[in-house]
Each structure stands twice: as C-alpha cells, then as structure tokens.
PDB file of C-alpha atoms and ligand atoms in Angstrom:
ATOM      1  CA  MET A   1      -1.260  22.393  13.979  1.00 88.00           C
ATOM      2  CA  LYS A   2      -1.601  20.635  17.338  1.00 92.00           C
ATOM      3  CA  PRO A   3       0.014  17.169  17.490  1.00 95.00           C
ATOM      4  CA  ILE A   4      -2.218  14.126  18.002  1.00 97.00           C
ATOM      5  CA  ALA A   5      -2.218  13.191  21.709  1.00 97.00           C
ATOM      6  CA  ILE A   6      -0.202   9.965  21.945  1.00 97.00           C
ATOM      7  CA  ASP A   7       0.696   8.758  25.440  1.00 96.00           C
ATOM      8  CA  GLY A   8       2.355   5.646  26.847  1.00 96.00           C
ATOM      9  CA  ASP A   9      -0.846   3.605  26.448  1.00 96.00           C
ATOM     10  CA  THR A  10      -1.948   4.751  22.971  1.00 98.00           C
ATOM     11  CA  ARG A  11      -2.271   2.275  20.104  1.00 98.00           C
ATOM     12  CA  VAL A  12      -1.943   3.723  16.583  1.00 98.00           C
ATOM     13  CA  LEU A  13      -3.133   2.074  13.376  1.00 98.00           C
ATOM     14  CA  VAL A  14      -2.134   3.977  10.229  1.00 98.00           C
ATOM     15  CA  LEU A  15      -3.561   3.383   6.756  1.00 98.00           C
ATOM     16  CA  THR A  16      -1.651   4.947   3.877  1.00 98.00           C
ATOM     17  CA  GLY A  17      -2.416   5.315   0.193  1.00 98.00           C
ATOM     18  CA  ALA A  18      -0.727   6.723  -2.888  1.00 97.00           C
ATOM     19  CA  GLY A  19      -0.932  10.311  -1.583  1.00 97.00           C
ATOM     20  CA  VAL A  20       1.797   9.654   1.001  1.00 98.00           C
ATOM     21  CA  SER A  21       4.269   8.925  -1.816  1.00 98.00           C
ATOM     22  CA  ALA A  22       3.137  11.785  -4.073  1.00 97.00           C
ATOM     23  CA  GLU A  23       5.680  14.223  -2.643  1.00 98.00           C
ATOM     24  CA  SER A  24       8.419  11.688  -3.442  1.00 98.00           C
ATOM     25  CA  GLY A  25       7.389  11.960  -7.097  1.00 96.00           C
ATOM     26  CA  ILE A  26       5.279   8.796  -7.487  1.00 96.00           C
ATOM     27  CA  PRO A  27       1.981   9.498  -9.279  1.00 92.00           C
ATOM     28  CA  THR A  28      -1.284   8.629  -7.529  1.00 94.00           C
ATOM     29  CA  PHE A  29      -3.901   6.412  -9.242  1.00 91.00           C
ATOM     30  CA  ARG A  30      -6.999   8.553  -9.583  1.00 89.00           C
ATOM     31  CA  GLY A  31      -7.499  12.101 -10.844  1.00 79.00           C
ATOM     32  CA  THR A  32      -6.482  13.823 -14.061  1.00 77.00           C
ATOM     33  CA  SER A  33      -2.762  12.986 -13.898  1.00 81.00           C
ATOM     34  CA  GLY A  34      -3.335   9.661 -12.113  1.00 88.00           C
ATOM     35  CA  LEU A  35      -1.901   6.376 -13.397  1.00 88.00           C
ATOM     36  CA  TRP A  36      -5.329   4.949 -14.220  1.00 86.00           C
ATOM     37  CA  GLU A  37      -5.949   7.821 -16.682  1.00 83.00           C
ATOM     38  CA  SER A  38      -3.135   6.681 -18.987  1.00 85.00           C
ATOM     39  CA  HIS A  39      -3.152   2.941 -18.156  1.00 86.00           C
ATOM     40  CA  PRO A  40      -6.552   1.201 -18.235  1.00 88.00           C
ATOM     41  CA  VAL A  41      -6.809  -0.589 -14.898  1.00 89.00           C
ATOM     42  CA  GLU A  42      -8.483  -3.689 -16.371  1.00 90.00           C
ATOM     43  CA  LYS A  43      -5.559  -4.168 -18.774  1.00 94.00           C
ATOM     44  CA  VAL A  44      -2.630  -3.685 -16.371  1.00 95.00           C
ATOM     45  CA  ALA A  45      -4.067  -4.573 -12.960  1.00 96.00           C
ATOM     46  CA  SER A  46      -6.343  -7.587 -13.354  1.00 96.00           C
ATOM     47  CA  PRO A  47      -5.725 -11.321 -13.808  1.00 97.00           C
ATOM     48  CA  GLU A  48      -7.673 -11.197 -17.095  1.00 97.00           C
ATOM     49  CA  GLY A  49      -5.438  -8.370 -18.362  1.00 97.00           C
ATOM     50  CA  PHE A  50      -2.355 -10.467 -17.571  1.00 97.00           C
ATOM     51  CA  VAL A  51      -3.676 -13.471 -19.500  1.00 97.00           C
ATOM     52  CA  GLU A  52      -4.546 -11.237 -22.464  1.00 97.00           C
ATOM     53  CA  ASP A  53      -1.292  -9.266 -22.656  1.00 96.00           C
ATOM     54  CA  PRO A  54       1.415 -10.196 -20.120  1.00 97.00           C
ATOM     55  CA  ALA A  55       3.979  -8.069 -21.964  1.00 97.00           C
ATOM     56  CA  LEU A  56       1.883  -4.928 -21.431  1.00 96.00           C
ATOM     57  CA  VAL A  57       1.449  -5.763 -17.746  1.00 97.00           C
ATOM     58  CA  TRP A  58       5.173  -6.426 -17.234  1.00 97.00           C
ATOM     59  CA  ARG A  59       6.050  -3.214 -19.091  1.00 96.00           C
ATOM     60  CA  PHE A  60       3.762  -1.254 -16.752  1.00 96.00           C
ATOM     61  CA  TYR A  61       5.215  -2.783 -13.557  1.00 97.00           C
ATOM     62  CA  SER A  62       8.782  -2.605 -14.908  1.00 97.00           C
ATOM     63  CA  GLN A  63       8.306   1.126 -15.469  1.00 96.00           C
ATOM     64  CA  ARG A  64       6.932   1.448 -11.959  1.00 96.00           C
ATOM     65  CA  ARG A  65       9.921  -0.428 -10.539  1.00 98.00           C
ATOM     66  CA  GLU A  66      12.306   1.911 -12.343  1.00 97.00           C
ATOM     67  CA  ALA A  67      10.341   4.994 -11.227  1.00 96.00           C
ATOM     68  CA  ALA A  68      10.320   3.852  -7.590  1.00 97.00           C
ATOM     69  CA  LYS A  69      14.064   3.123  -7.651  1.00 97.00           C
ATOM     70  CA  ALA A  70      14.683   6.724  -8.721  1.00 97.00           C
ATOM     71  CA  VAL A  71      12.896   8.395  -5.792  1.00 98.00           C
ATOM     72  CA  ARG A  72      13.346   8.646  -2.027  1.00 98.00           C
ATOM     73  CA  PRO A  73      11.025   8.515   0.988  1.00 98.00           C
ATOM     74  CA  ASN A  74       9.719  11.966   1.995  1.00 98.00           C
ATOM     75  CA  PRO A  75       9.150  13.586   5.422  1.00 98.00           C
ATOM     76  CA  GLY A  76       5.712  11.896   5.665  1.00 98.00           C
ATOM     77  CA  HIS A  77       7.239   8.393   5.438  1.00 98.00           C
ATOM     78  CA  ASP A  78       9.982   9.468   7.862  1.00 98.00           C
ATOM     79  CA  ALA A  79       7.489  10.777  10.461  1.00 98.00           C
ATOM     80  CA  LEU A  80       5.635   7.429  10.434  1.00 98.00           C
ATOM     81  CA  ALA A  81       8.893   5.501  10.882  1.00 98.00           C
ATOM     82  CA  ARG A  82       9.814   7.725  13.859  1.00 98.00           C
ATOM     83  CA  LEU A  83       6.383   7.153  15.417  1.00 98.00           C
ATOM     84  CA  GLU A  84       6.855   3.387  15.110  1.00 98.00           C
ATOM     85  CA  ALA A  85      10.305   3.672  16.732  1.00 98.00           C
ATOM     86  CA  ARG A  86       8.579   5.402  19.672  1.00 98.00           C
ATOM     87  CA  LEU A  87       5.585   3.061  20.018  1.00 98.00           C
ATOM     88  CA  GLY A  88       7.025  -0.331  19.034  1.00 98.00           C
ATOM     89  CA  ASP A  89       4.298  -2.990  19.047  1.00 98.00           C
ATOM     90  CA  ARG A  90       1.634  -0.393  19.855  1.00 98.00           C
ATOM     91  CA  PHE A  91       1.957   0.712  16.217  1.00 98.00           C
ATOM     92  CA  LEU A  92       0.871  -0.921  12.960  1.00 98.00           C
ATOM     93  CA  LEU A  93       1.041   0.467   9.435  1.00 98.00           C
ATOM     94  CA  ALA A  94      -1.376  -0.900   6.836  1.00 98.00           C
ATOM     95  CA  THR A  95      -0.321   0.435   3.466  1.00 98.00           C
ATOM     96  CA  GLN A  96      -2.012   0.120   0.104  1.00 98.00           C
ATOM     97  CA  ASN A  97       1.219   1.241  -1.534  1.00 98.00           C
ATOM     98  CA  VAL A  98       3.431  -1.223  -3.340  1.00 98.00           C
ATOM     99  CA  ASP A  99       6.392   1.136  -3.830  1.00 98.00           C
ATOM    100  CA  GLY A 100       8.404   0.023  -0.766  1.00 98.00           C
ATOM    101  CA  LEU A 101       9.076   3.615   0.355  1.00 98.00           C
ATOM    102  CA  HIS A 102       7.791   2.995   3.903  1.00 98.00           C
ATOM    103  CA  ARG A 103      10.290   0.164   4.328  1.00 98.00           C
ATOM    104  CA  ARG A 104      13.079   2.316   2.934  1.00 98.00           C
ATOM    105  CA  ALA A 105      12.154   5.009   5.487  1.00 98.00           C
ATOM    106  CA  GLY A 106      12.540   2.413   8.275  1.00 98.00           C
ATOM    107  CA  SER A 107       8.981   1.131   8.852  1.00 98.00           C
ATOM    108  CA  GLU A 108       8.922  -2.528   9.921  1.00 98.00           C
ATOM    109  CA  ARG A 109       5.583  -3.234  11.591  1.00 98.00           C
ATOM    110  CA  MET A 110       3.751  -3.080   8.327  1.00 98.00           C
ATOM    111  CA  VAL A 111       1.159  -4.888   6.241  1.00 98.00           C
ATOM    112  CA  GLU A 112       1.479  -4.312   2.494  1.00 98.00           C
ATOM    113  CA  MET A 113      -2.202  -4.939   1.777  1.00 98.00           C
ATOM    114  CA  HIS A 114      -1.883  -4.724  -2.018  1.00 98.00           C
ATOM    115  CA  GLY A 115       1.415  -6.604  -2.292  1.00 98.00           C
ATOM    116  CA  SER A 116       4.825  -5.307  -3.306  1.00 98.00           C
ATOM    117  CA  LEU A 117       6.434  -4.006  -6.465  1.00 98.00           C
ATOM    118  CA  TRP A 118       9.644  -5.709  -5.307  1.00 98.00           C
ATOM    119  CA  LYS A 119       8.308  -9.239  -5.257  1.00 98.00           C
ATOM    120  CA  THR A 120       7.458 -11.627  -8.073  1.00 98.00           C
ATOM    121  CA  ARG A 121       5.515 -14.880  -7.934  1.00 98.00           C
ATOM    122  CA  CYS A 122       4.278 -17.619 -10.230  1.00 98.00           C
ATOM    123  CA  SER A 123       0.962 -17.052 -11.994  1.00 98.00           C
ATOM    124  CA  ARG A 124       0.218 -20.765 -11.595  1.00 97.00           C
ATOM    125  CA  CYS A 125       1.979 -22.592  -8.749  1.00 97.00           C
ATOM    126  CA  ALA A 126       1.993 -21.794  -5.026  1.00 95.00           C
ATOM    127  CA  ARG A 127       5.740 -21.170  -4.613  1.00 95.00           C
ATOM    128  CA  ALA A 128       6.479 -18.299  -2.229  1.00 96.00           C
ATOM    129  CA  PRO A 129       6.891 -14.808  -3.743  1.00 97.00           C
ATOM    130  CA  PHE A 130      10.585 -13.894  -4.091  1.00 98.00           C
ATOM    131  CA  ASP A 131      12.573 -10.638  -4.167  1.00 98.00           C
ATOM    132  CA  ASP A 132      12.883  -9.217  -7.665  1.00 98.00           C
ATOM    133  CA  GLU A 133      13.858  -5.743  -8.855  1.00 98.00           C
ATOM    134  CA  ALA A 134      14.251  -6.619 -12.534  1.00 98.00           C
ATOM    135  CA  SER A 135      12.524  -5.061 -15.516  1.00 97.00           C
ATOM    136  CA  TYR A 136      11.152  -7.320 -18.225  1.00 96.00           C
ATOM    137  CA  ASP A 137      10.274  -6.641 -21.854  1.00 91.00           C
ATOM    138  CA  ALA A 138       8.139  -8.499 -24.371  1.00 91.00           C
ATOM    139  CA  GLN A 139      11.115 -10.525 -25.656  1.00 93.00           C
ATOM    140  CA  HIS A 140      12.158 -11.705 -22.195  1.00 92.00           C
ATOM    141  CA  LEU A 141       9.034 -12.427 -20.170  1.00 97.00           C
ATOM    142  CA  PRO A 142      10.016 -14.393 -17.052  1.00 97.00           C
ATOM    143  CA  ALA A 143       8.821 -18.011 -16.730  1.00 97.00           C
ATOM    144  CA  CYS A 144       8.582 -20.118 -13.561  1.00 98.00           C
ATOM    145  CA  GLY A 145      11.557 -22.447 -13.162  1.00 96.00           C
ATOM    146  CA  GLN A 146       9.699 -24.709 -10.721  1.00 96.00           C
ATOM    147  CA  CYS A 147       6.817 -25.269 -13.164  1.00 97.00           C
ATOM    148  CA  HIS A 148       9.369 -25.796 -15.952  1.00 97.00           C
ATOM    149  CA  GLY A 149      11.008 -28.527 -13.810  1.00 96.00           C
ATOM    150  CA  LYS A 150       7.663 -30.368 -13.790  1.00 96.00           C
ATOM    151  CA  GLY A 151       7.282 -30.038 -17.533  1.00 97.00           C
ATOM    152  CA  GLU A 152       4.742 -27.207 -17.296  1.00 97.00           C
ATOM    153  CA  PHE A 153       4.925 -23.664 -18.598  1.00 97.00           C
ATOM    154  CA  ALA A 154       3.820 -20.702 -16.500  1.00 97.00           C
ATOM    155  CA  LEU A 155       4.742 -17.035 -16.548  1.00 98.00           C
ATOM    156  CA  LEU A 156       5.887 -15.225 -13.452  1.00 98.00           C
ATOM    157  CA  ARG A 157       3.848 -12.172 -12.437  1.00 98.00           C
ATOM    158  CA  PRO A 158       4.204  -9.196 -10.085  1.00 98.00           C
ATOM    159  CA  ASP A 159       3.156 -10.001  -6.490  1.00 98.00           C
ATOM    160  CA  ILE A 160       0.480  -7.301  -6.559  1.00 98.00           C
ATOM    161  CA  VAL A 161      -3.137  -7.791  -5.490  1.00 97.00           C
ATOM    162  CA  TRP A 162      -5.027  -6.974  -8.656  1.00 97.00           C
ATOM    163  CA  PHE A 163      -8.658  -5.990  -9.073  1.00 95.00           C
ATOM    164  CA  GLY A 164     -10.888  -9.002  -8.649  1.00 94.00           C
ATOM    165  CA  GLU A 165      -8.316 -10.739  -6.408  1.00 96.00           C
ATOM    166  CA  ARG A 166      -8.564 -11.336  -2.670  1.00 96.00           C
ATOM    167  CA  LEU A 167      -6.225  -9.769  -0.155  1.00 97.00           C
ATOM    168  CA  ARG A 168      -4.059 -12.249   1.736  1.00 96.00           C
ATOM    169  CA  GLY A 169      -5.924 -13.680   4.705  1.00 97.00           C
ATOM    170  CA  GLU A 170      -2.897 -13.385   7.023  1.00 97.00           C
ATOM    171  CA  ASP A 171      -2.637  -9.636   6.281  1.00 97.00           C
ATOM    172  CA  LEU A 172      -6.279  -9.003   7.153  1.00 97.00           C
ATOM    173  CA  GLU A 173      -5.904 -11.152  10.280  1.00 98.00           C
ATOM    174  CA  ARG A 174      -2.873  -9.175  11.440  1.00 98.00           C
ATOM    175  CA  ILE A 175      -4.852  -5.935  11.174  1.00 98.00           C
ATOM    176  CA  ALA A 176      -7.896  -7.457  12.911  1.00 98.00           C
ATOM    177  CA  THR A 177      -5.704  -8.788  15.741  1.00 98.00           C
ATOM    178  CA  PHE A 178      -4.123  -5.359  16.233  1.00 98.00           C
ATOM    179  CA  VAL A 179      -7.552  -3.682  16.326  1.00 98.00           C
ATOM    180  CA  ALA A 180      -8.918  -6.221  18.812  1.00 98.00           C
ATOM    181  CA  ALA A 181      -5.893  -5.709  21.101  1.00 98.00           C
ATOM    182  CA  ALA A 182      -6.257  -1.902  20.872  1.00 98.00           C
ATOM    183  CA  LYS A 183      -9.825  -2.002  22.151  1.00 96.00           C
ATOM    184  CA  GLY A 184     -10.017  -0.686  25.711  1.00 96.00           C
ATOM    185  CA  HIS A 185      -6.878   1.452  25.303  1.00 98.00           C
ATOM    186  CA  ARG A 186      -6.551   4.919  23.815  1.00 98.00           C
ATOM    187  CA  PHE A 187      -6.697   4.021  20.116  1.00 98.00           C
ATOM    188  CA  VAL A 188      -5.925   6.330  17.206  1.00 98.00           C
ATOM    189  CA  PHE A 189      -6.702   5.456  13.587  1.00 98.00           C
ATOM    190  CA  LEU A 190      -4.942   7.681  11.043  1.00 98.00           C
ATOM    191  CA  ALA A 191      -5.581   7.504   7.280  1.00 98.00           C
ATOM    192  CA  VAL A 192      -3.176   9.338   4.994  1.00 98.00           C
ATOM    193  CA  GLY A 193      -3.292  10.075   1.272  1.00 98.00           C
ATOM    194  CA  THR A 194      -6.034   7.703   0.203  1.00 97.00           C
ATOM    195  CA  SER A 195      -9.191   8.319  -1.804  1.00 95.00           C
ATOM    196  CA  GLY A 196     -11.223   5.803   0.205  1.00 93.00           C
ATOM    197  CA  ARG A 197     -12.439   4.152  -3.008  1.00 92.00           C
ATOM    198  CA  VAL A 198     -10.976   0.697  -2.594  1.00 92.00           C
ATOM    199  CA  SER A 199     -12.337  -1.862  -0.153  1.00 93.00           C
ATOM    200  CA  PRO A 200     -11.406  -3.355   2.289  1.00 94.00           C
ATOM    201  CA  ALA A 201      -8.884  -0.560   3.030  1.00 96.00           C
ATOM    202  CA  SER A 202     -11.673   2.021   2.944  1.00 95.00           C
ATOM    203  CA  GLU A 203     -13.583   0.007   5.582  1.00 96.00           C
ATOM    204  CA  LEU A 204     -10.778   0.114   8.143  1.00 98.00           C
ATOM    205  CA  VAL A 205     -11.898   3.430   9.581  1.00 98.00           C
ATOM    206  CA  ARG A 206     -15.284   1.942  10.463  1.00 97.00           C
ATOM    207  CA  LEU A 207     -13.696  -1.180  11.947  1.00 98.00           C
ATOM    208  CA  ALA A 208     -11.354   0.934  14.069  1.00 98.00           C
ATOM    209  CA  LYS A 209     -14.149   3.235  15.223  1.00 98.00           C
ATOM    210  CA  ALA A 210     -16.334   0.272  16.130  1.00 98.00           C
ATOM    211  CA  ASN A 211     -13.467  -0.731  18.431  1.00 98.00           C
ATOM    212  CA  GLY A 212     -13.189   2.654  20.105  1.00 98.00           C
ATOM    213  CA  ALA A 213     -10.713   4.498  17.883  1.00 98.00           C
ATOM    214  CA  GLU A 214     -10.492   8.240  17.428  1.00 98.00           C
ATOM    215  CA  SER A 215     -10.172   8.703  13.657  1.00 98.00           C
ATOM    216  CA  TRP A 216      -7.884  11.151  11.864  1.00 98.00           C
ATOM    217  CA  LEU A 217      -7.444  11.878   8.167  1.00 98.00           C
ATOM    218  CA  VAL A 218      -4.638  13.712   6.381  1.00 98.00           C
ATOM    219  CA  ASN A 219      -5.440  14.169   2.693  1.00 97.00           C
ATOM    220  CA  LEU A 220      -5.006  16.787  -0.005  1.00 96.00           C
ATOM    221  CA  GLU A 221      -8.760  16.814  -0.636  1.00 94.00           C
ATOM    222  CA  ALA A 222     -11.864  15.344   1.008  1.00 94.00           C
ATOM    223  CA  PRO A 223     -12.240  11.673  -0.038  1.00 91.00           C
ATOM    224  CA  ASP A 224     -15.539   9.779  -0.450  1.00 86.00           C
ATOM    225  CA  ASN A 225     -15.508   8.467   3.130  1.00 92.00           C
ATOM    226  CA  VAL A 226     -14.592  11.806   4.771  1.00 95.00           C
ATOM    227  CA  ALA A 227     -17.696  11.729   6.998  1.00 95.00           C
ATOM    228  CA  ALA A 228     -16.257   8.754   8.898  1.00 96.00           C
ATOM    229  CA  PHE A 229     -13.411  10.840  10.353  1.00 98.00           C
ATOM    230  CA  ASP A 230     -13.470  12.750  13.655  1.00 98.00           C
ATOM    231  CA  HIS A 231     -10.560  14.999  12.619  1.00 98.00           C
ATOM    232  CA  VAL A 232      -9.749  16.018   9.044  1.00 97.00           C
ATOM    233  CA  ILE A 233      -6.571  17.802   8.034  1.00 97.00           C
ATOM    234  CA  THR A 234      -6.611  18.988   4.450  1.00 96.00           C
ATOM    235  CA  GLY A 235      -3.045  19.266   3.235  1.00 97.00           C
ATOM    236  CA  ALA A 236       0.073  17.496   2.034  1.00 98.00           C
ATOM    237  CA  SER A 237       1.194  14.582   4.198  1.00 98.00           C
ATOM    238  CA  GLY A 238       4.898  15.472   3.954  1.00 98.00           C
ATOM    239  CA  GLU A 239       4.121  18.735   5.697  1.00 98.00           C
ATOM    240  CA  ALA A 240       1.315  17.639   8.036  1.00 98.00           C
ATOM    241  CA  LEU A 241       2.646  14.330   9.426  1.00 98.00           C
ATOM    242  CA  PRO A 242       5.843  15.694  11.028  1.00 98.00           C
ATOM    243  CA  GLN A 243       3.719  18.337  12.812  1.00 97.00           C
ATOM    244  CA  LEU A 244       1.000  15.912  13.867  1.00 98.00           C
ATOM    245  CA  LEU A 245       3.207  13.054  15.039  1.00 97.00           C
ATOM    246  CA  ASP A 246       6.440  14.477  16.460  1.00 88.00           C
TER     247      ASP A 246
HETATM  248  P1  OAD B 301      -5.735   7.320  -5.075  1.00 50.86           P
HETATM  249  O1  OAD B 301      -4.952   7.796  -6.260  1.00 50.86           O
HETATM  250  O2  OAD B 301      -7.096   6.780  -5.317  1.00 50.86           O
HETATM  251  O3  OAD B 301      -5.894   8.521  -4.034  1.00 50.86           O
HETATM  252  C1  OAD B 301      -4.808   9.260  -3.577  1.00 50.86           C
HETATM  253  C2  OAD B 301      -5.306  10.304  -2.596  1.00 50.86           C
HETATM  254  O4  OAD B 301      -4.177  10.992  -2.073  1.00 50.86           O
HETATM  255  C3  OAD B 301      -6.227  11.360  -3.208  1.00 50.86           C
HETATM  256  O5  OAD B 301      -7.393  11.500  -2.393  1.00 50.86           O
HETATM  257  C4  OAD B 301      -5.393  12.638  -3.183  1.00 50.86           C
HETATM  258  O6  OAD B 301      -6.161  13.792  -2.902  1.00 50.86           O
HETATM  259  C5  OAD B 301      -4.448  12.374  -2.033  1.00 50.86           C
HETATM  260  N1  OAD B 301      -3.143  13.066  -2.126  1.00 50.86           N
HETATM  261  C6  OAD B 301      -2.422  13.377  -3.231  1.00 50.86           C
HETATM  262  N2  OAD B 301      -1.271  13.963  -2.911  1.00 50.86           N
HETATM  263  C7  OAD B 301      -1.233  14.039  -1.552  1.00 50.86           C
HETATM  264  C8  OAD B 301      -0.293  14.534  -0.590  1.00 50.86           C
HETATM  265  N3  OAD B 301       0.856  15.082  -0.958  1.00 50.86           N
HETATM  266  N4  OAD B 301      -0.613  14.436   0.720  1.00 50.86           N
HETATM  267  C9  OAD B 301      -1.805  13.881   1.115  1.00 50.86           C
HETATM  268  N5  OAD B 301      -2.714  13.394   0.260  1.00 50.86           N
HETATM  269  C10 OAD B 301      -2.450  13.465  -1.053  1.00 50.86           C
HETATM  270  O7  OAD B 301      -4.815   6.277  -4.304  1.00 50.86           O
HETATM  271  P2  OAD B 301      -5.207   5.166  -3.214  1.00 50.86           P
HETATM  272  O8  OAD B 301      -6.302   5.639  -2.329  1.00 50.86           O
HETATM  273  O9  OAD B 301      -3.937   4.728  -2.594  1.00 50.86           O
HETATM  274  O10 OAD B 301      -4.527  -0.556  -5.933  1.00 50.86           O
HETATM  275  O11 OAD B 301      -5.751   4.014  -4.137  1.00 50.86           O
HETATM  276  C11 OAD B 301      -6.106   2.796  -3.554  1.00 50.86           C
HETATM  277  C12 OAD B 301      -5.749   1.641  -4.455  1.00 50.86           C
HETATM  278  O12 OAD B 301      -6.376   1.836  -5.720  1.00 50.86           O
HETATM  279  C13 OAD B 301      -4.280   1.514  -4.772  1.00 50.86           C
HETATM  280  O13 OAD B 301      -3.587   0.757  -3.807  1.00 50.86           O
HETATM  281  C14 OAD B 301      -4.258   0.842  -6.099  1.00 50.86           C
HETATM  282  C15 OAD B 301      -5.403   1.584  -6.758  1.00 50.86           C
HETATM  283  O14 OAD B 301      -6.047   0.964  -7.778  1.00 50.86           O
HETATM  284  C16 OAD B 301      -3.847  -1.461  -6.686  1.00 50.86           C
HETATM  285  O15 OAD B 301      -3.058  -1.178  -7.564  1.00 50.86           O
HETATM  286  C17 OAD B 301      -4.133  -2.864  -6.333  1.00 50.86           C
END
C-alpha cells in the first residue's frame, strides 16, 4: 500500500468512527454484533429514553465505561497520533467516538463530536461537564449538587450527544475553521471506520471536497457514502493506517 502523499504544506482532517476502536475490542454500533442490536438506541441514547428509564441508561454507559477502561489504543490510533505529532496545527481529528482511546494514544488536536464517555453533566442546569469515570446503578443514580443547592432535583447524565440532540456549536465551528484555512493548500480528508449513516459527520467529506480536499476512506466494508471518496481502502484500520500514514 502506497502512503498518502503528505508534504510540508499538507493539511489533514481525519474523521473516525467506531471501526477505529474495533481492533481494541470495543464493539461498533451497527451490524449483527453491533451495540444497537442488543440495546435499543431510543432507550439508551435519547433524551426521552433517559427521562423514561435513567437507570437503564446509566447501566448502559457504566458498562461502556468499564469496557473502555479494560482496553488499549491500537496501531490505528497510534498512527493518527504520530501524524499529528508530525503536522501540528495542520492536523485536526474529528471523532465520533466517545471512548477516549484517541486521547490515550496521544491525540490532542481533536473534536469529540458526540461527546465523551469520561464526562458527566447535569440533565437540567448549564454547569460545565466534569470528569467522571464512575459506574452508577439503579440504587445510586447521581444527582446534581448545584441544583440541589437551589432546592431543585435533577439527575446527572453522561455528556454524550444523543439522537435528537444538537452537536455543540463550538465543535462544528472548529471543524469549519480548519476546513476554511485548508482551502488553497494541499488538503487531505481521511475517514476511518465509520458507516456514514450519522449526520453531520457523514457530510464532512462533501464539505472537505467542496474546499478542495482529496478524500480517502479506510473501512472494513463499503459504507453508504462510499461514492464520495476518491480513494477507498477496504481493510482494518489498525493494519492500513500505519502503512498509509507513516
Ligand atoms: P458504525 O457501527 O455505524 O460503523 C462502523 C464502521 O466501521 C462499519 O462501516 C464497519 O464496517 C467499520 N469497521 C469495523 N471494524 C473495522 C476495522 N477494524 N477497521 C476499519 N473499519 C472497521 O459506527 P459509526 O459510524 O462510528 O453515535 O457510528 C456513528 C455514530 O452512530 C456513533 O458515534 C454513535 C452511533 O449511534 C452516538 O452514540 C451518539
């Protein structure tokens, strides 16, 4: 496999999805052994599901916290961290993953578009999300201390962007600013391990191409938006990324 041509002027925007963490042992969402097969998405990943059964939602995310603690970044995460070390501010990683494995591999210039498994926030007030690795069960659901101080009751919730919720404006702006600055330079857009089913992440390839990017895809199988890519590598990211990027 020939590496992607990346010179001293090249800007690289990378979009990752669950596939990049699959070789670490984290299940993806869609497909026969995907998380959404055994956990109905509307029950565990929507604001309505949280109101209906917060214990079920916290059990799901507590299990995911424990599962993510038990695994390690794989050579795909490592290759992206090395590329960032080479490019500095000419690199940006937009990840849909909430597992924190990119950060553990050393990635810093990163937008966690769908939030983070390692942060918790209030379901009611606007206090900033805070670091939290705990697991919660039905008997000990966490409540917001700040709301309690004002005589209100509100449960804390995972800082994940659920279905039906908007992505954070500052995250989308950071990506848009990077894309605008990349225009006029050699610009590479690389999507890795994502089914291209969830917007706006799935729209990034079109945005990048509209701004002059050459588009690359590394995925185990052809996703819905495969036609948008100039170069498609069908394979596992842990094997392909070190060859493509080093
Ligand atoms: P999906 O589960 O939809 O897709 C994962 C993709 O990765 C599939 O196309 C697989 O073929 C591919 N894949 C699996 N193993 C791979 C490997 N080793 N190397 C390369 N590719 C591999 O996951 P996402 O596209 O990330 O949102 O899903 C997008 C969003 O939908 C998620 O962020 C999540 C979900 O609902 C929230 O939870 C908010």
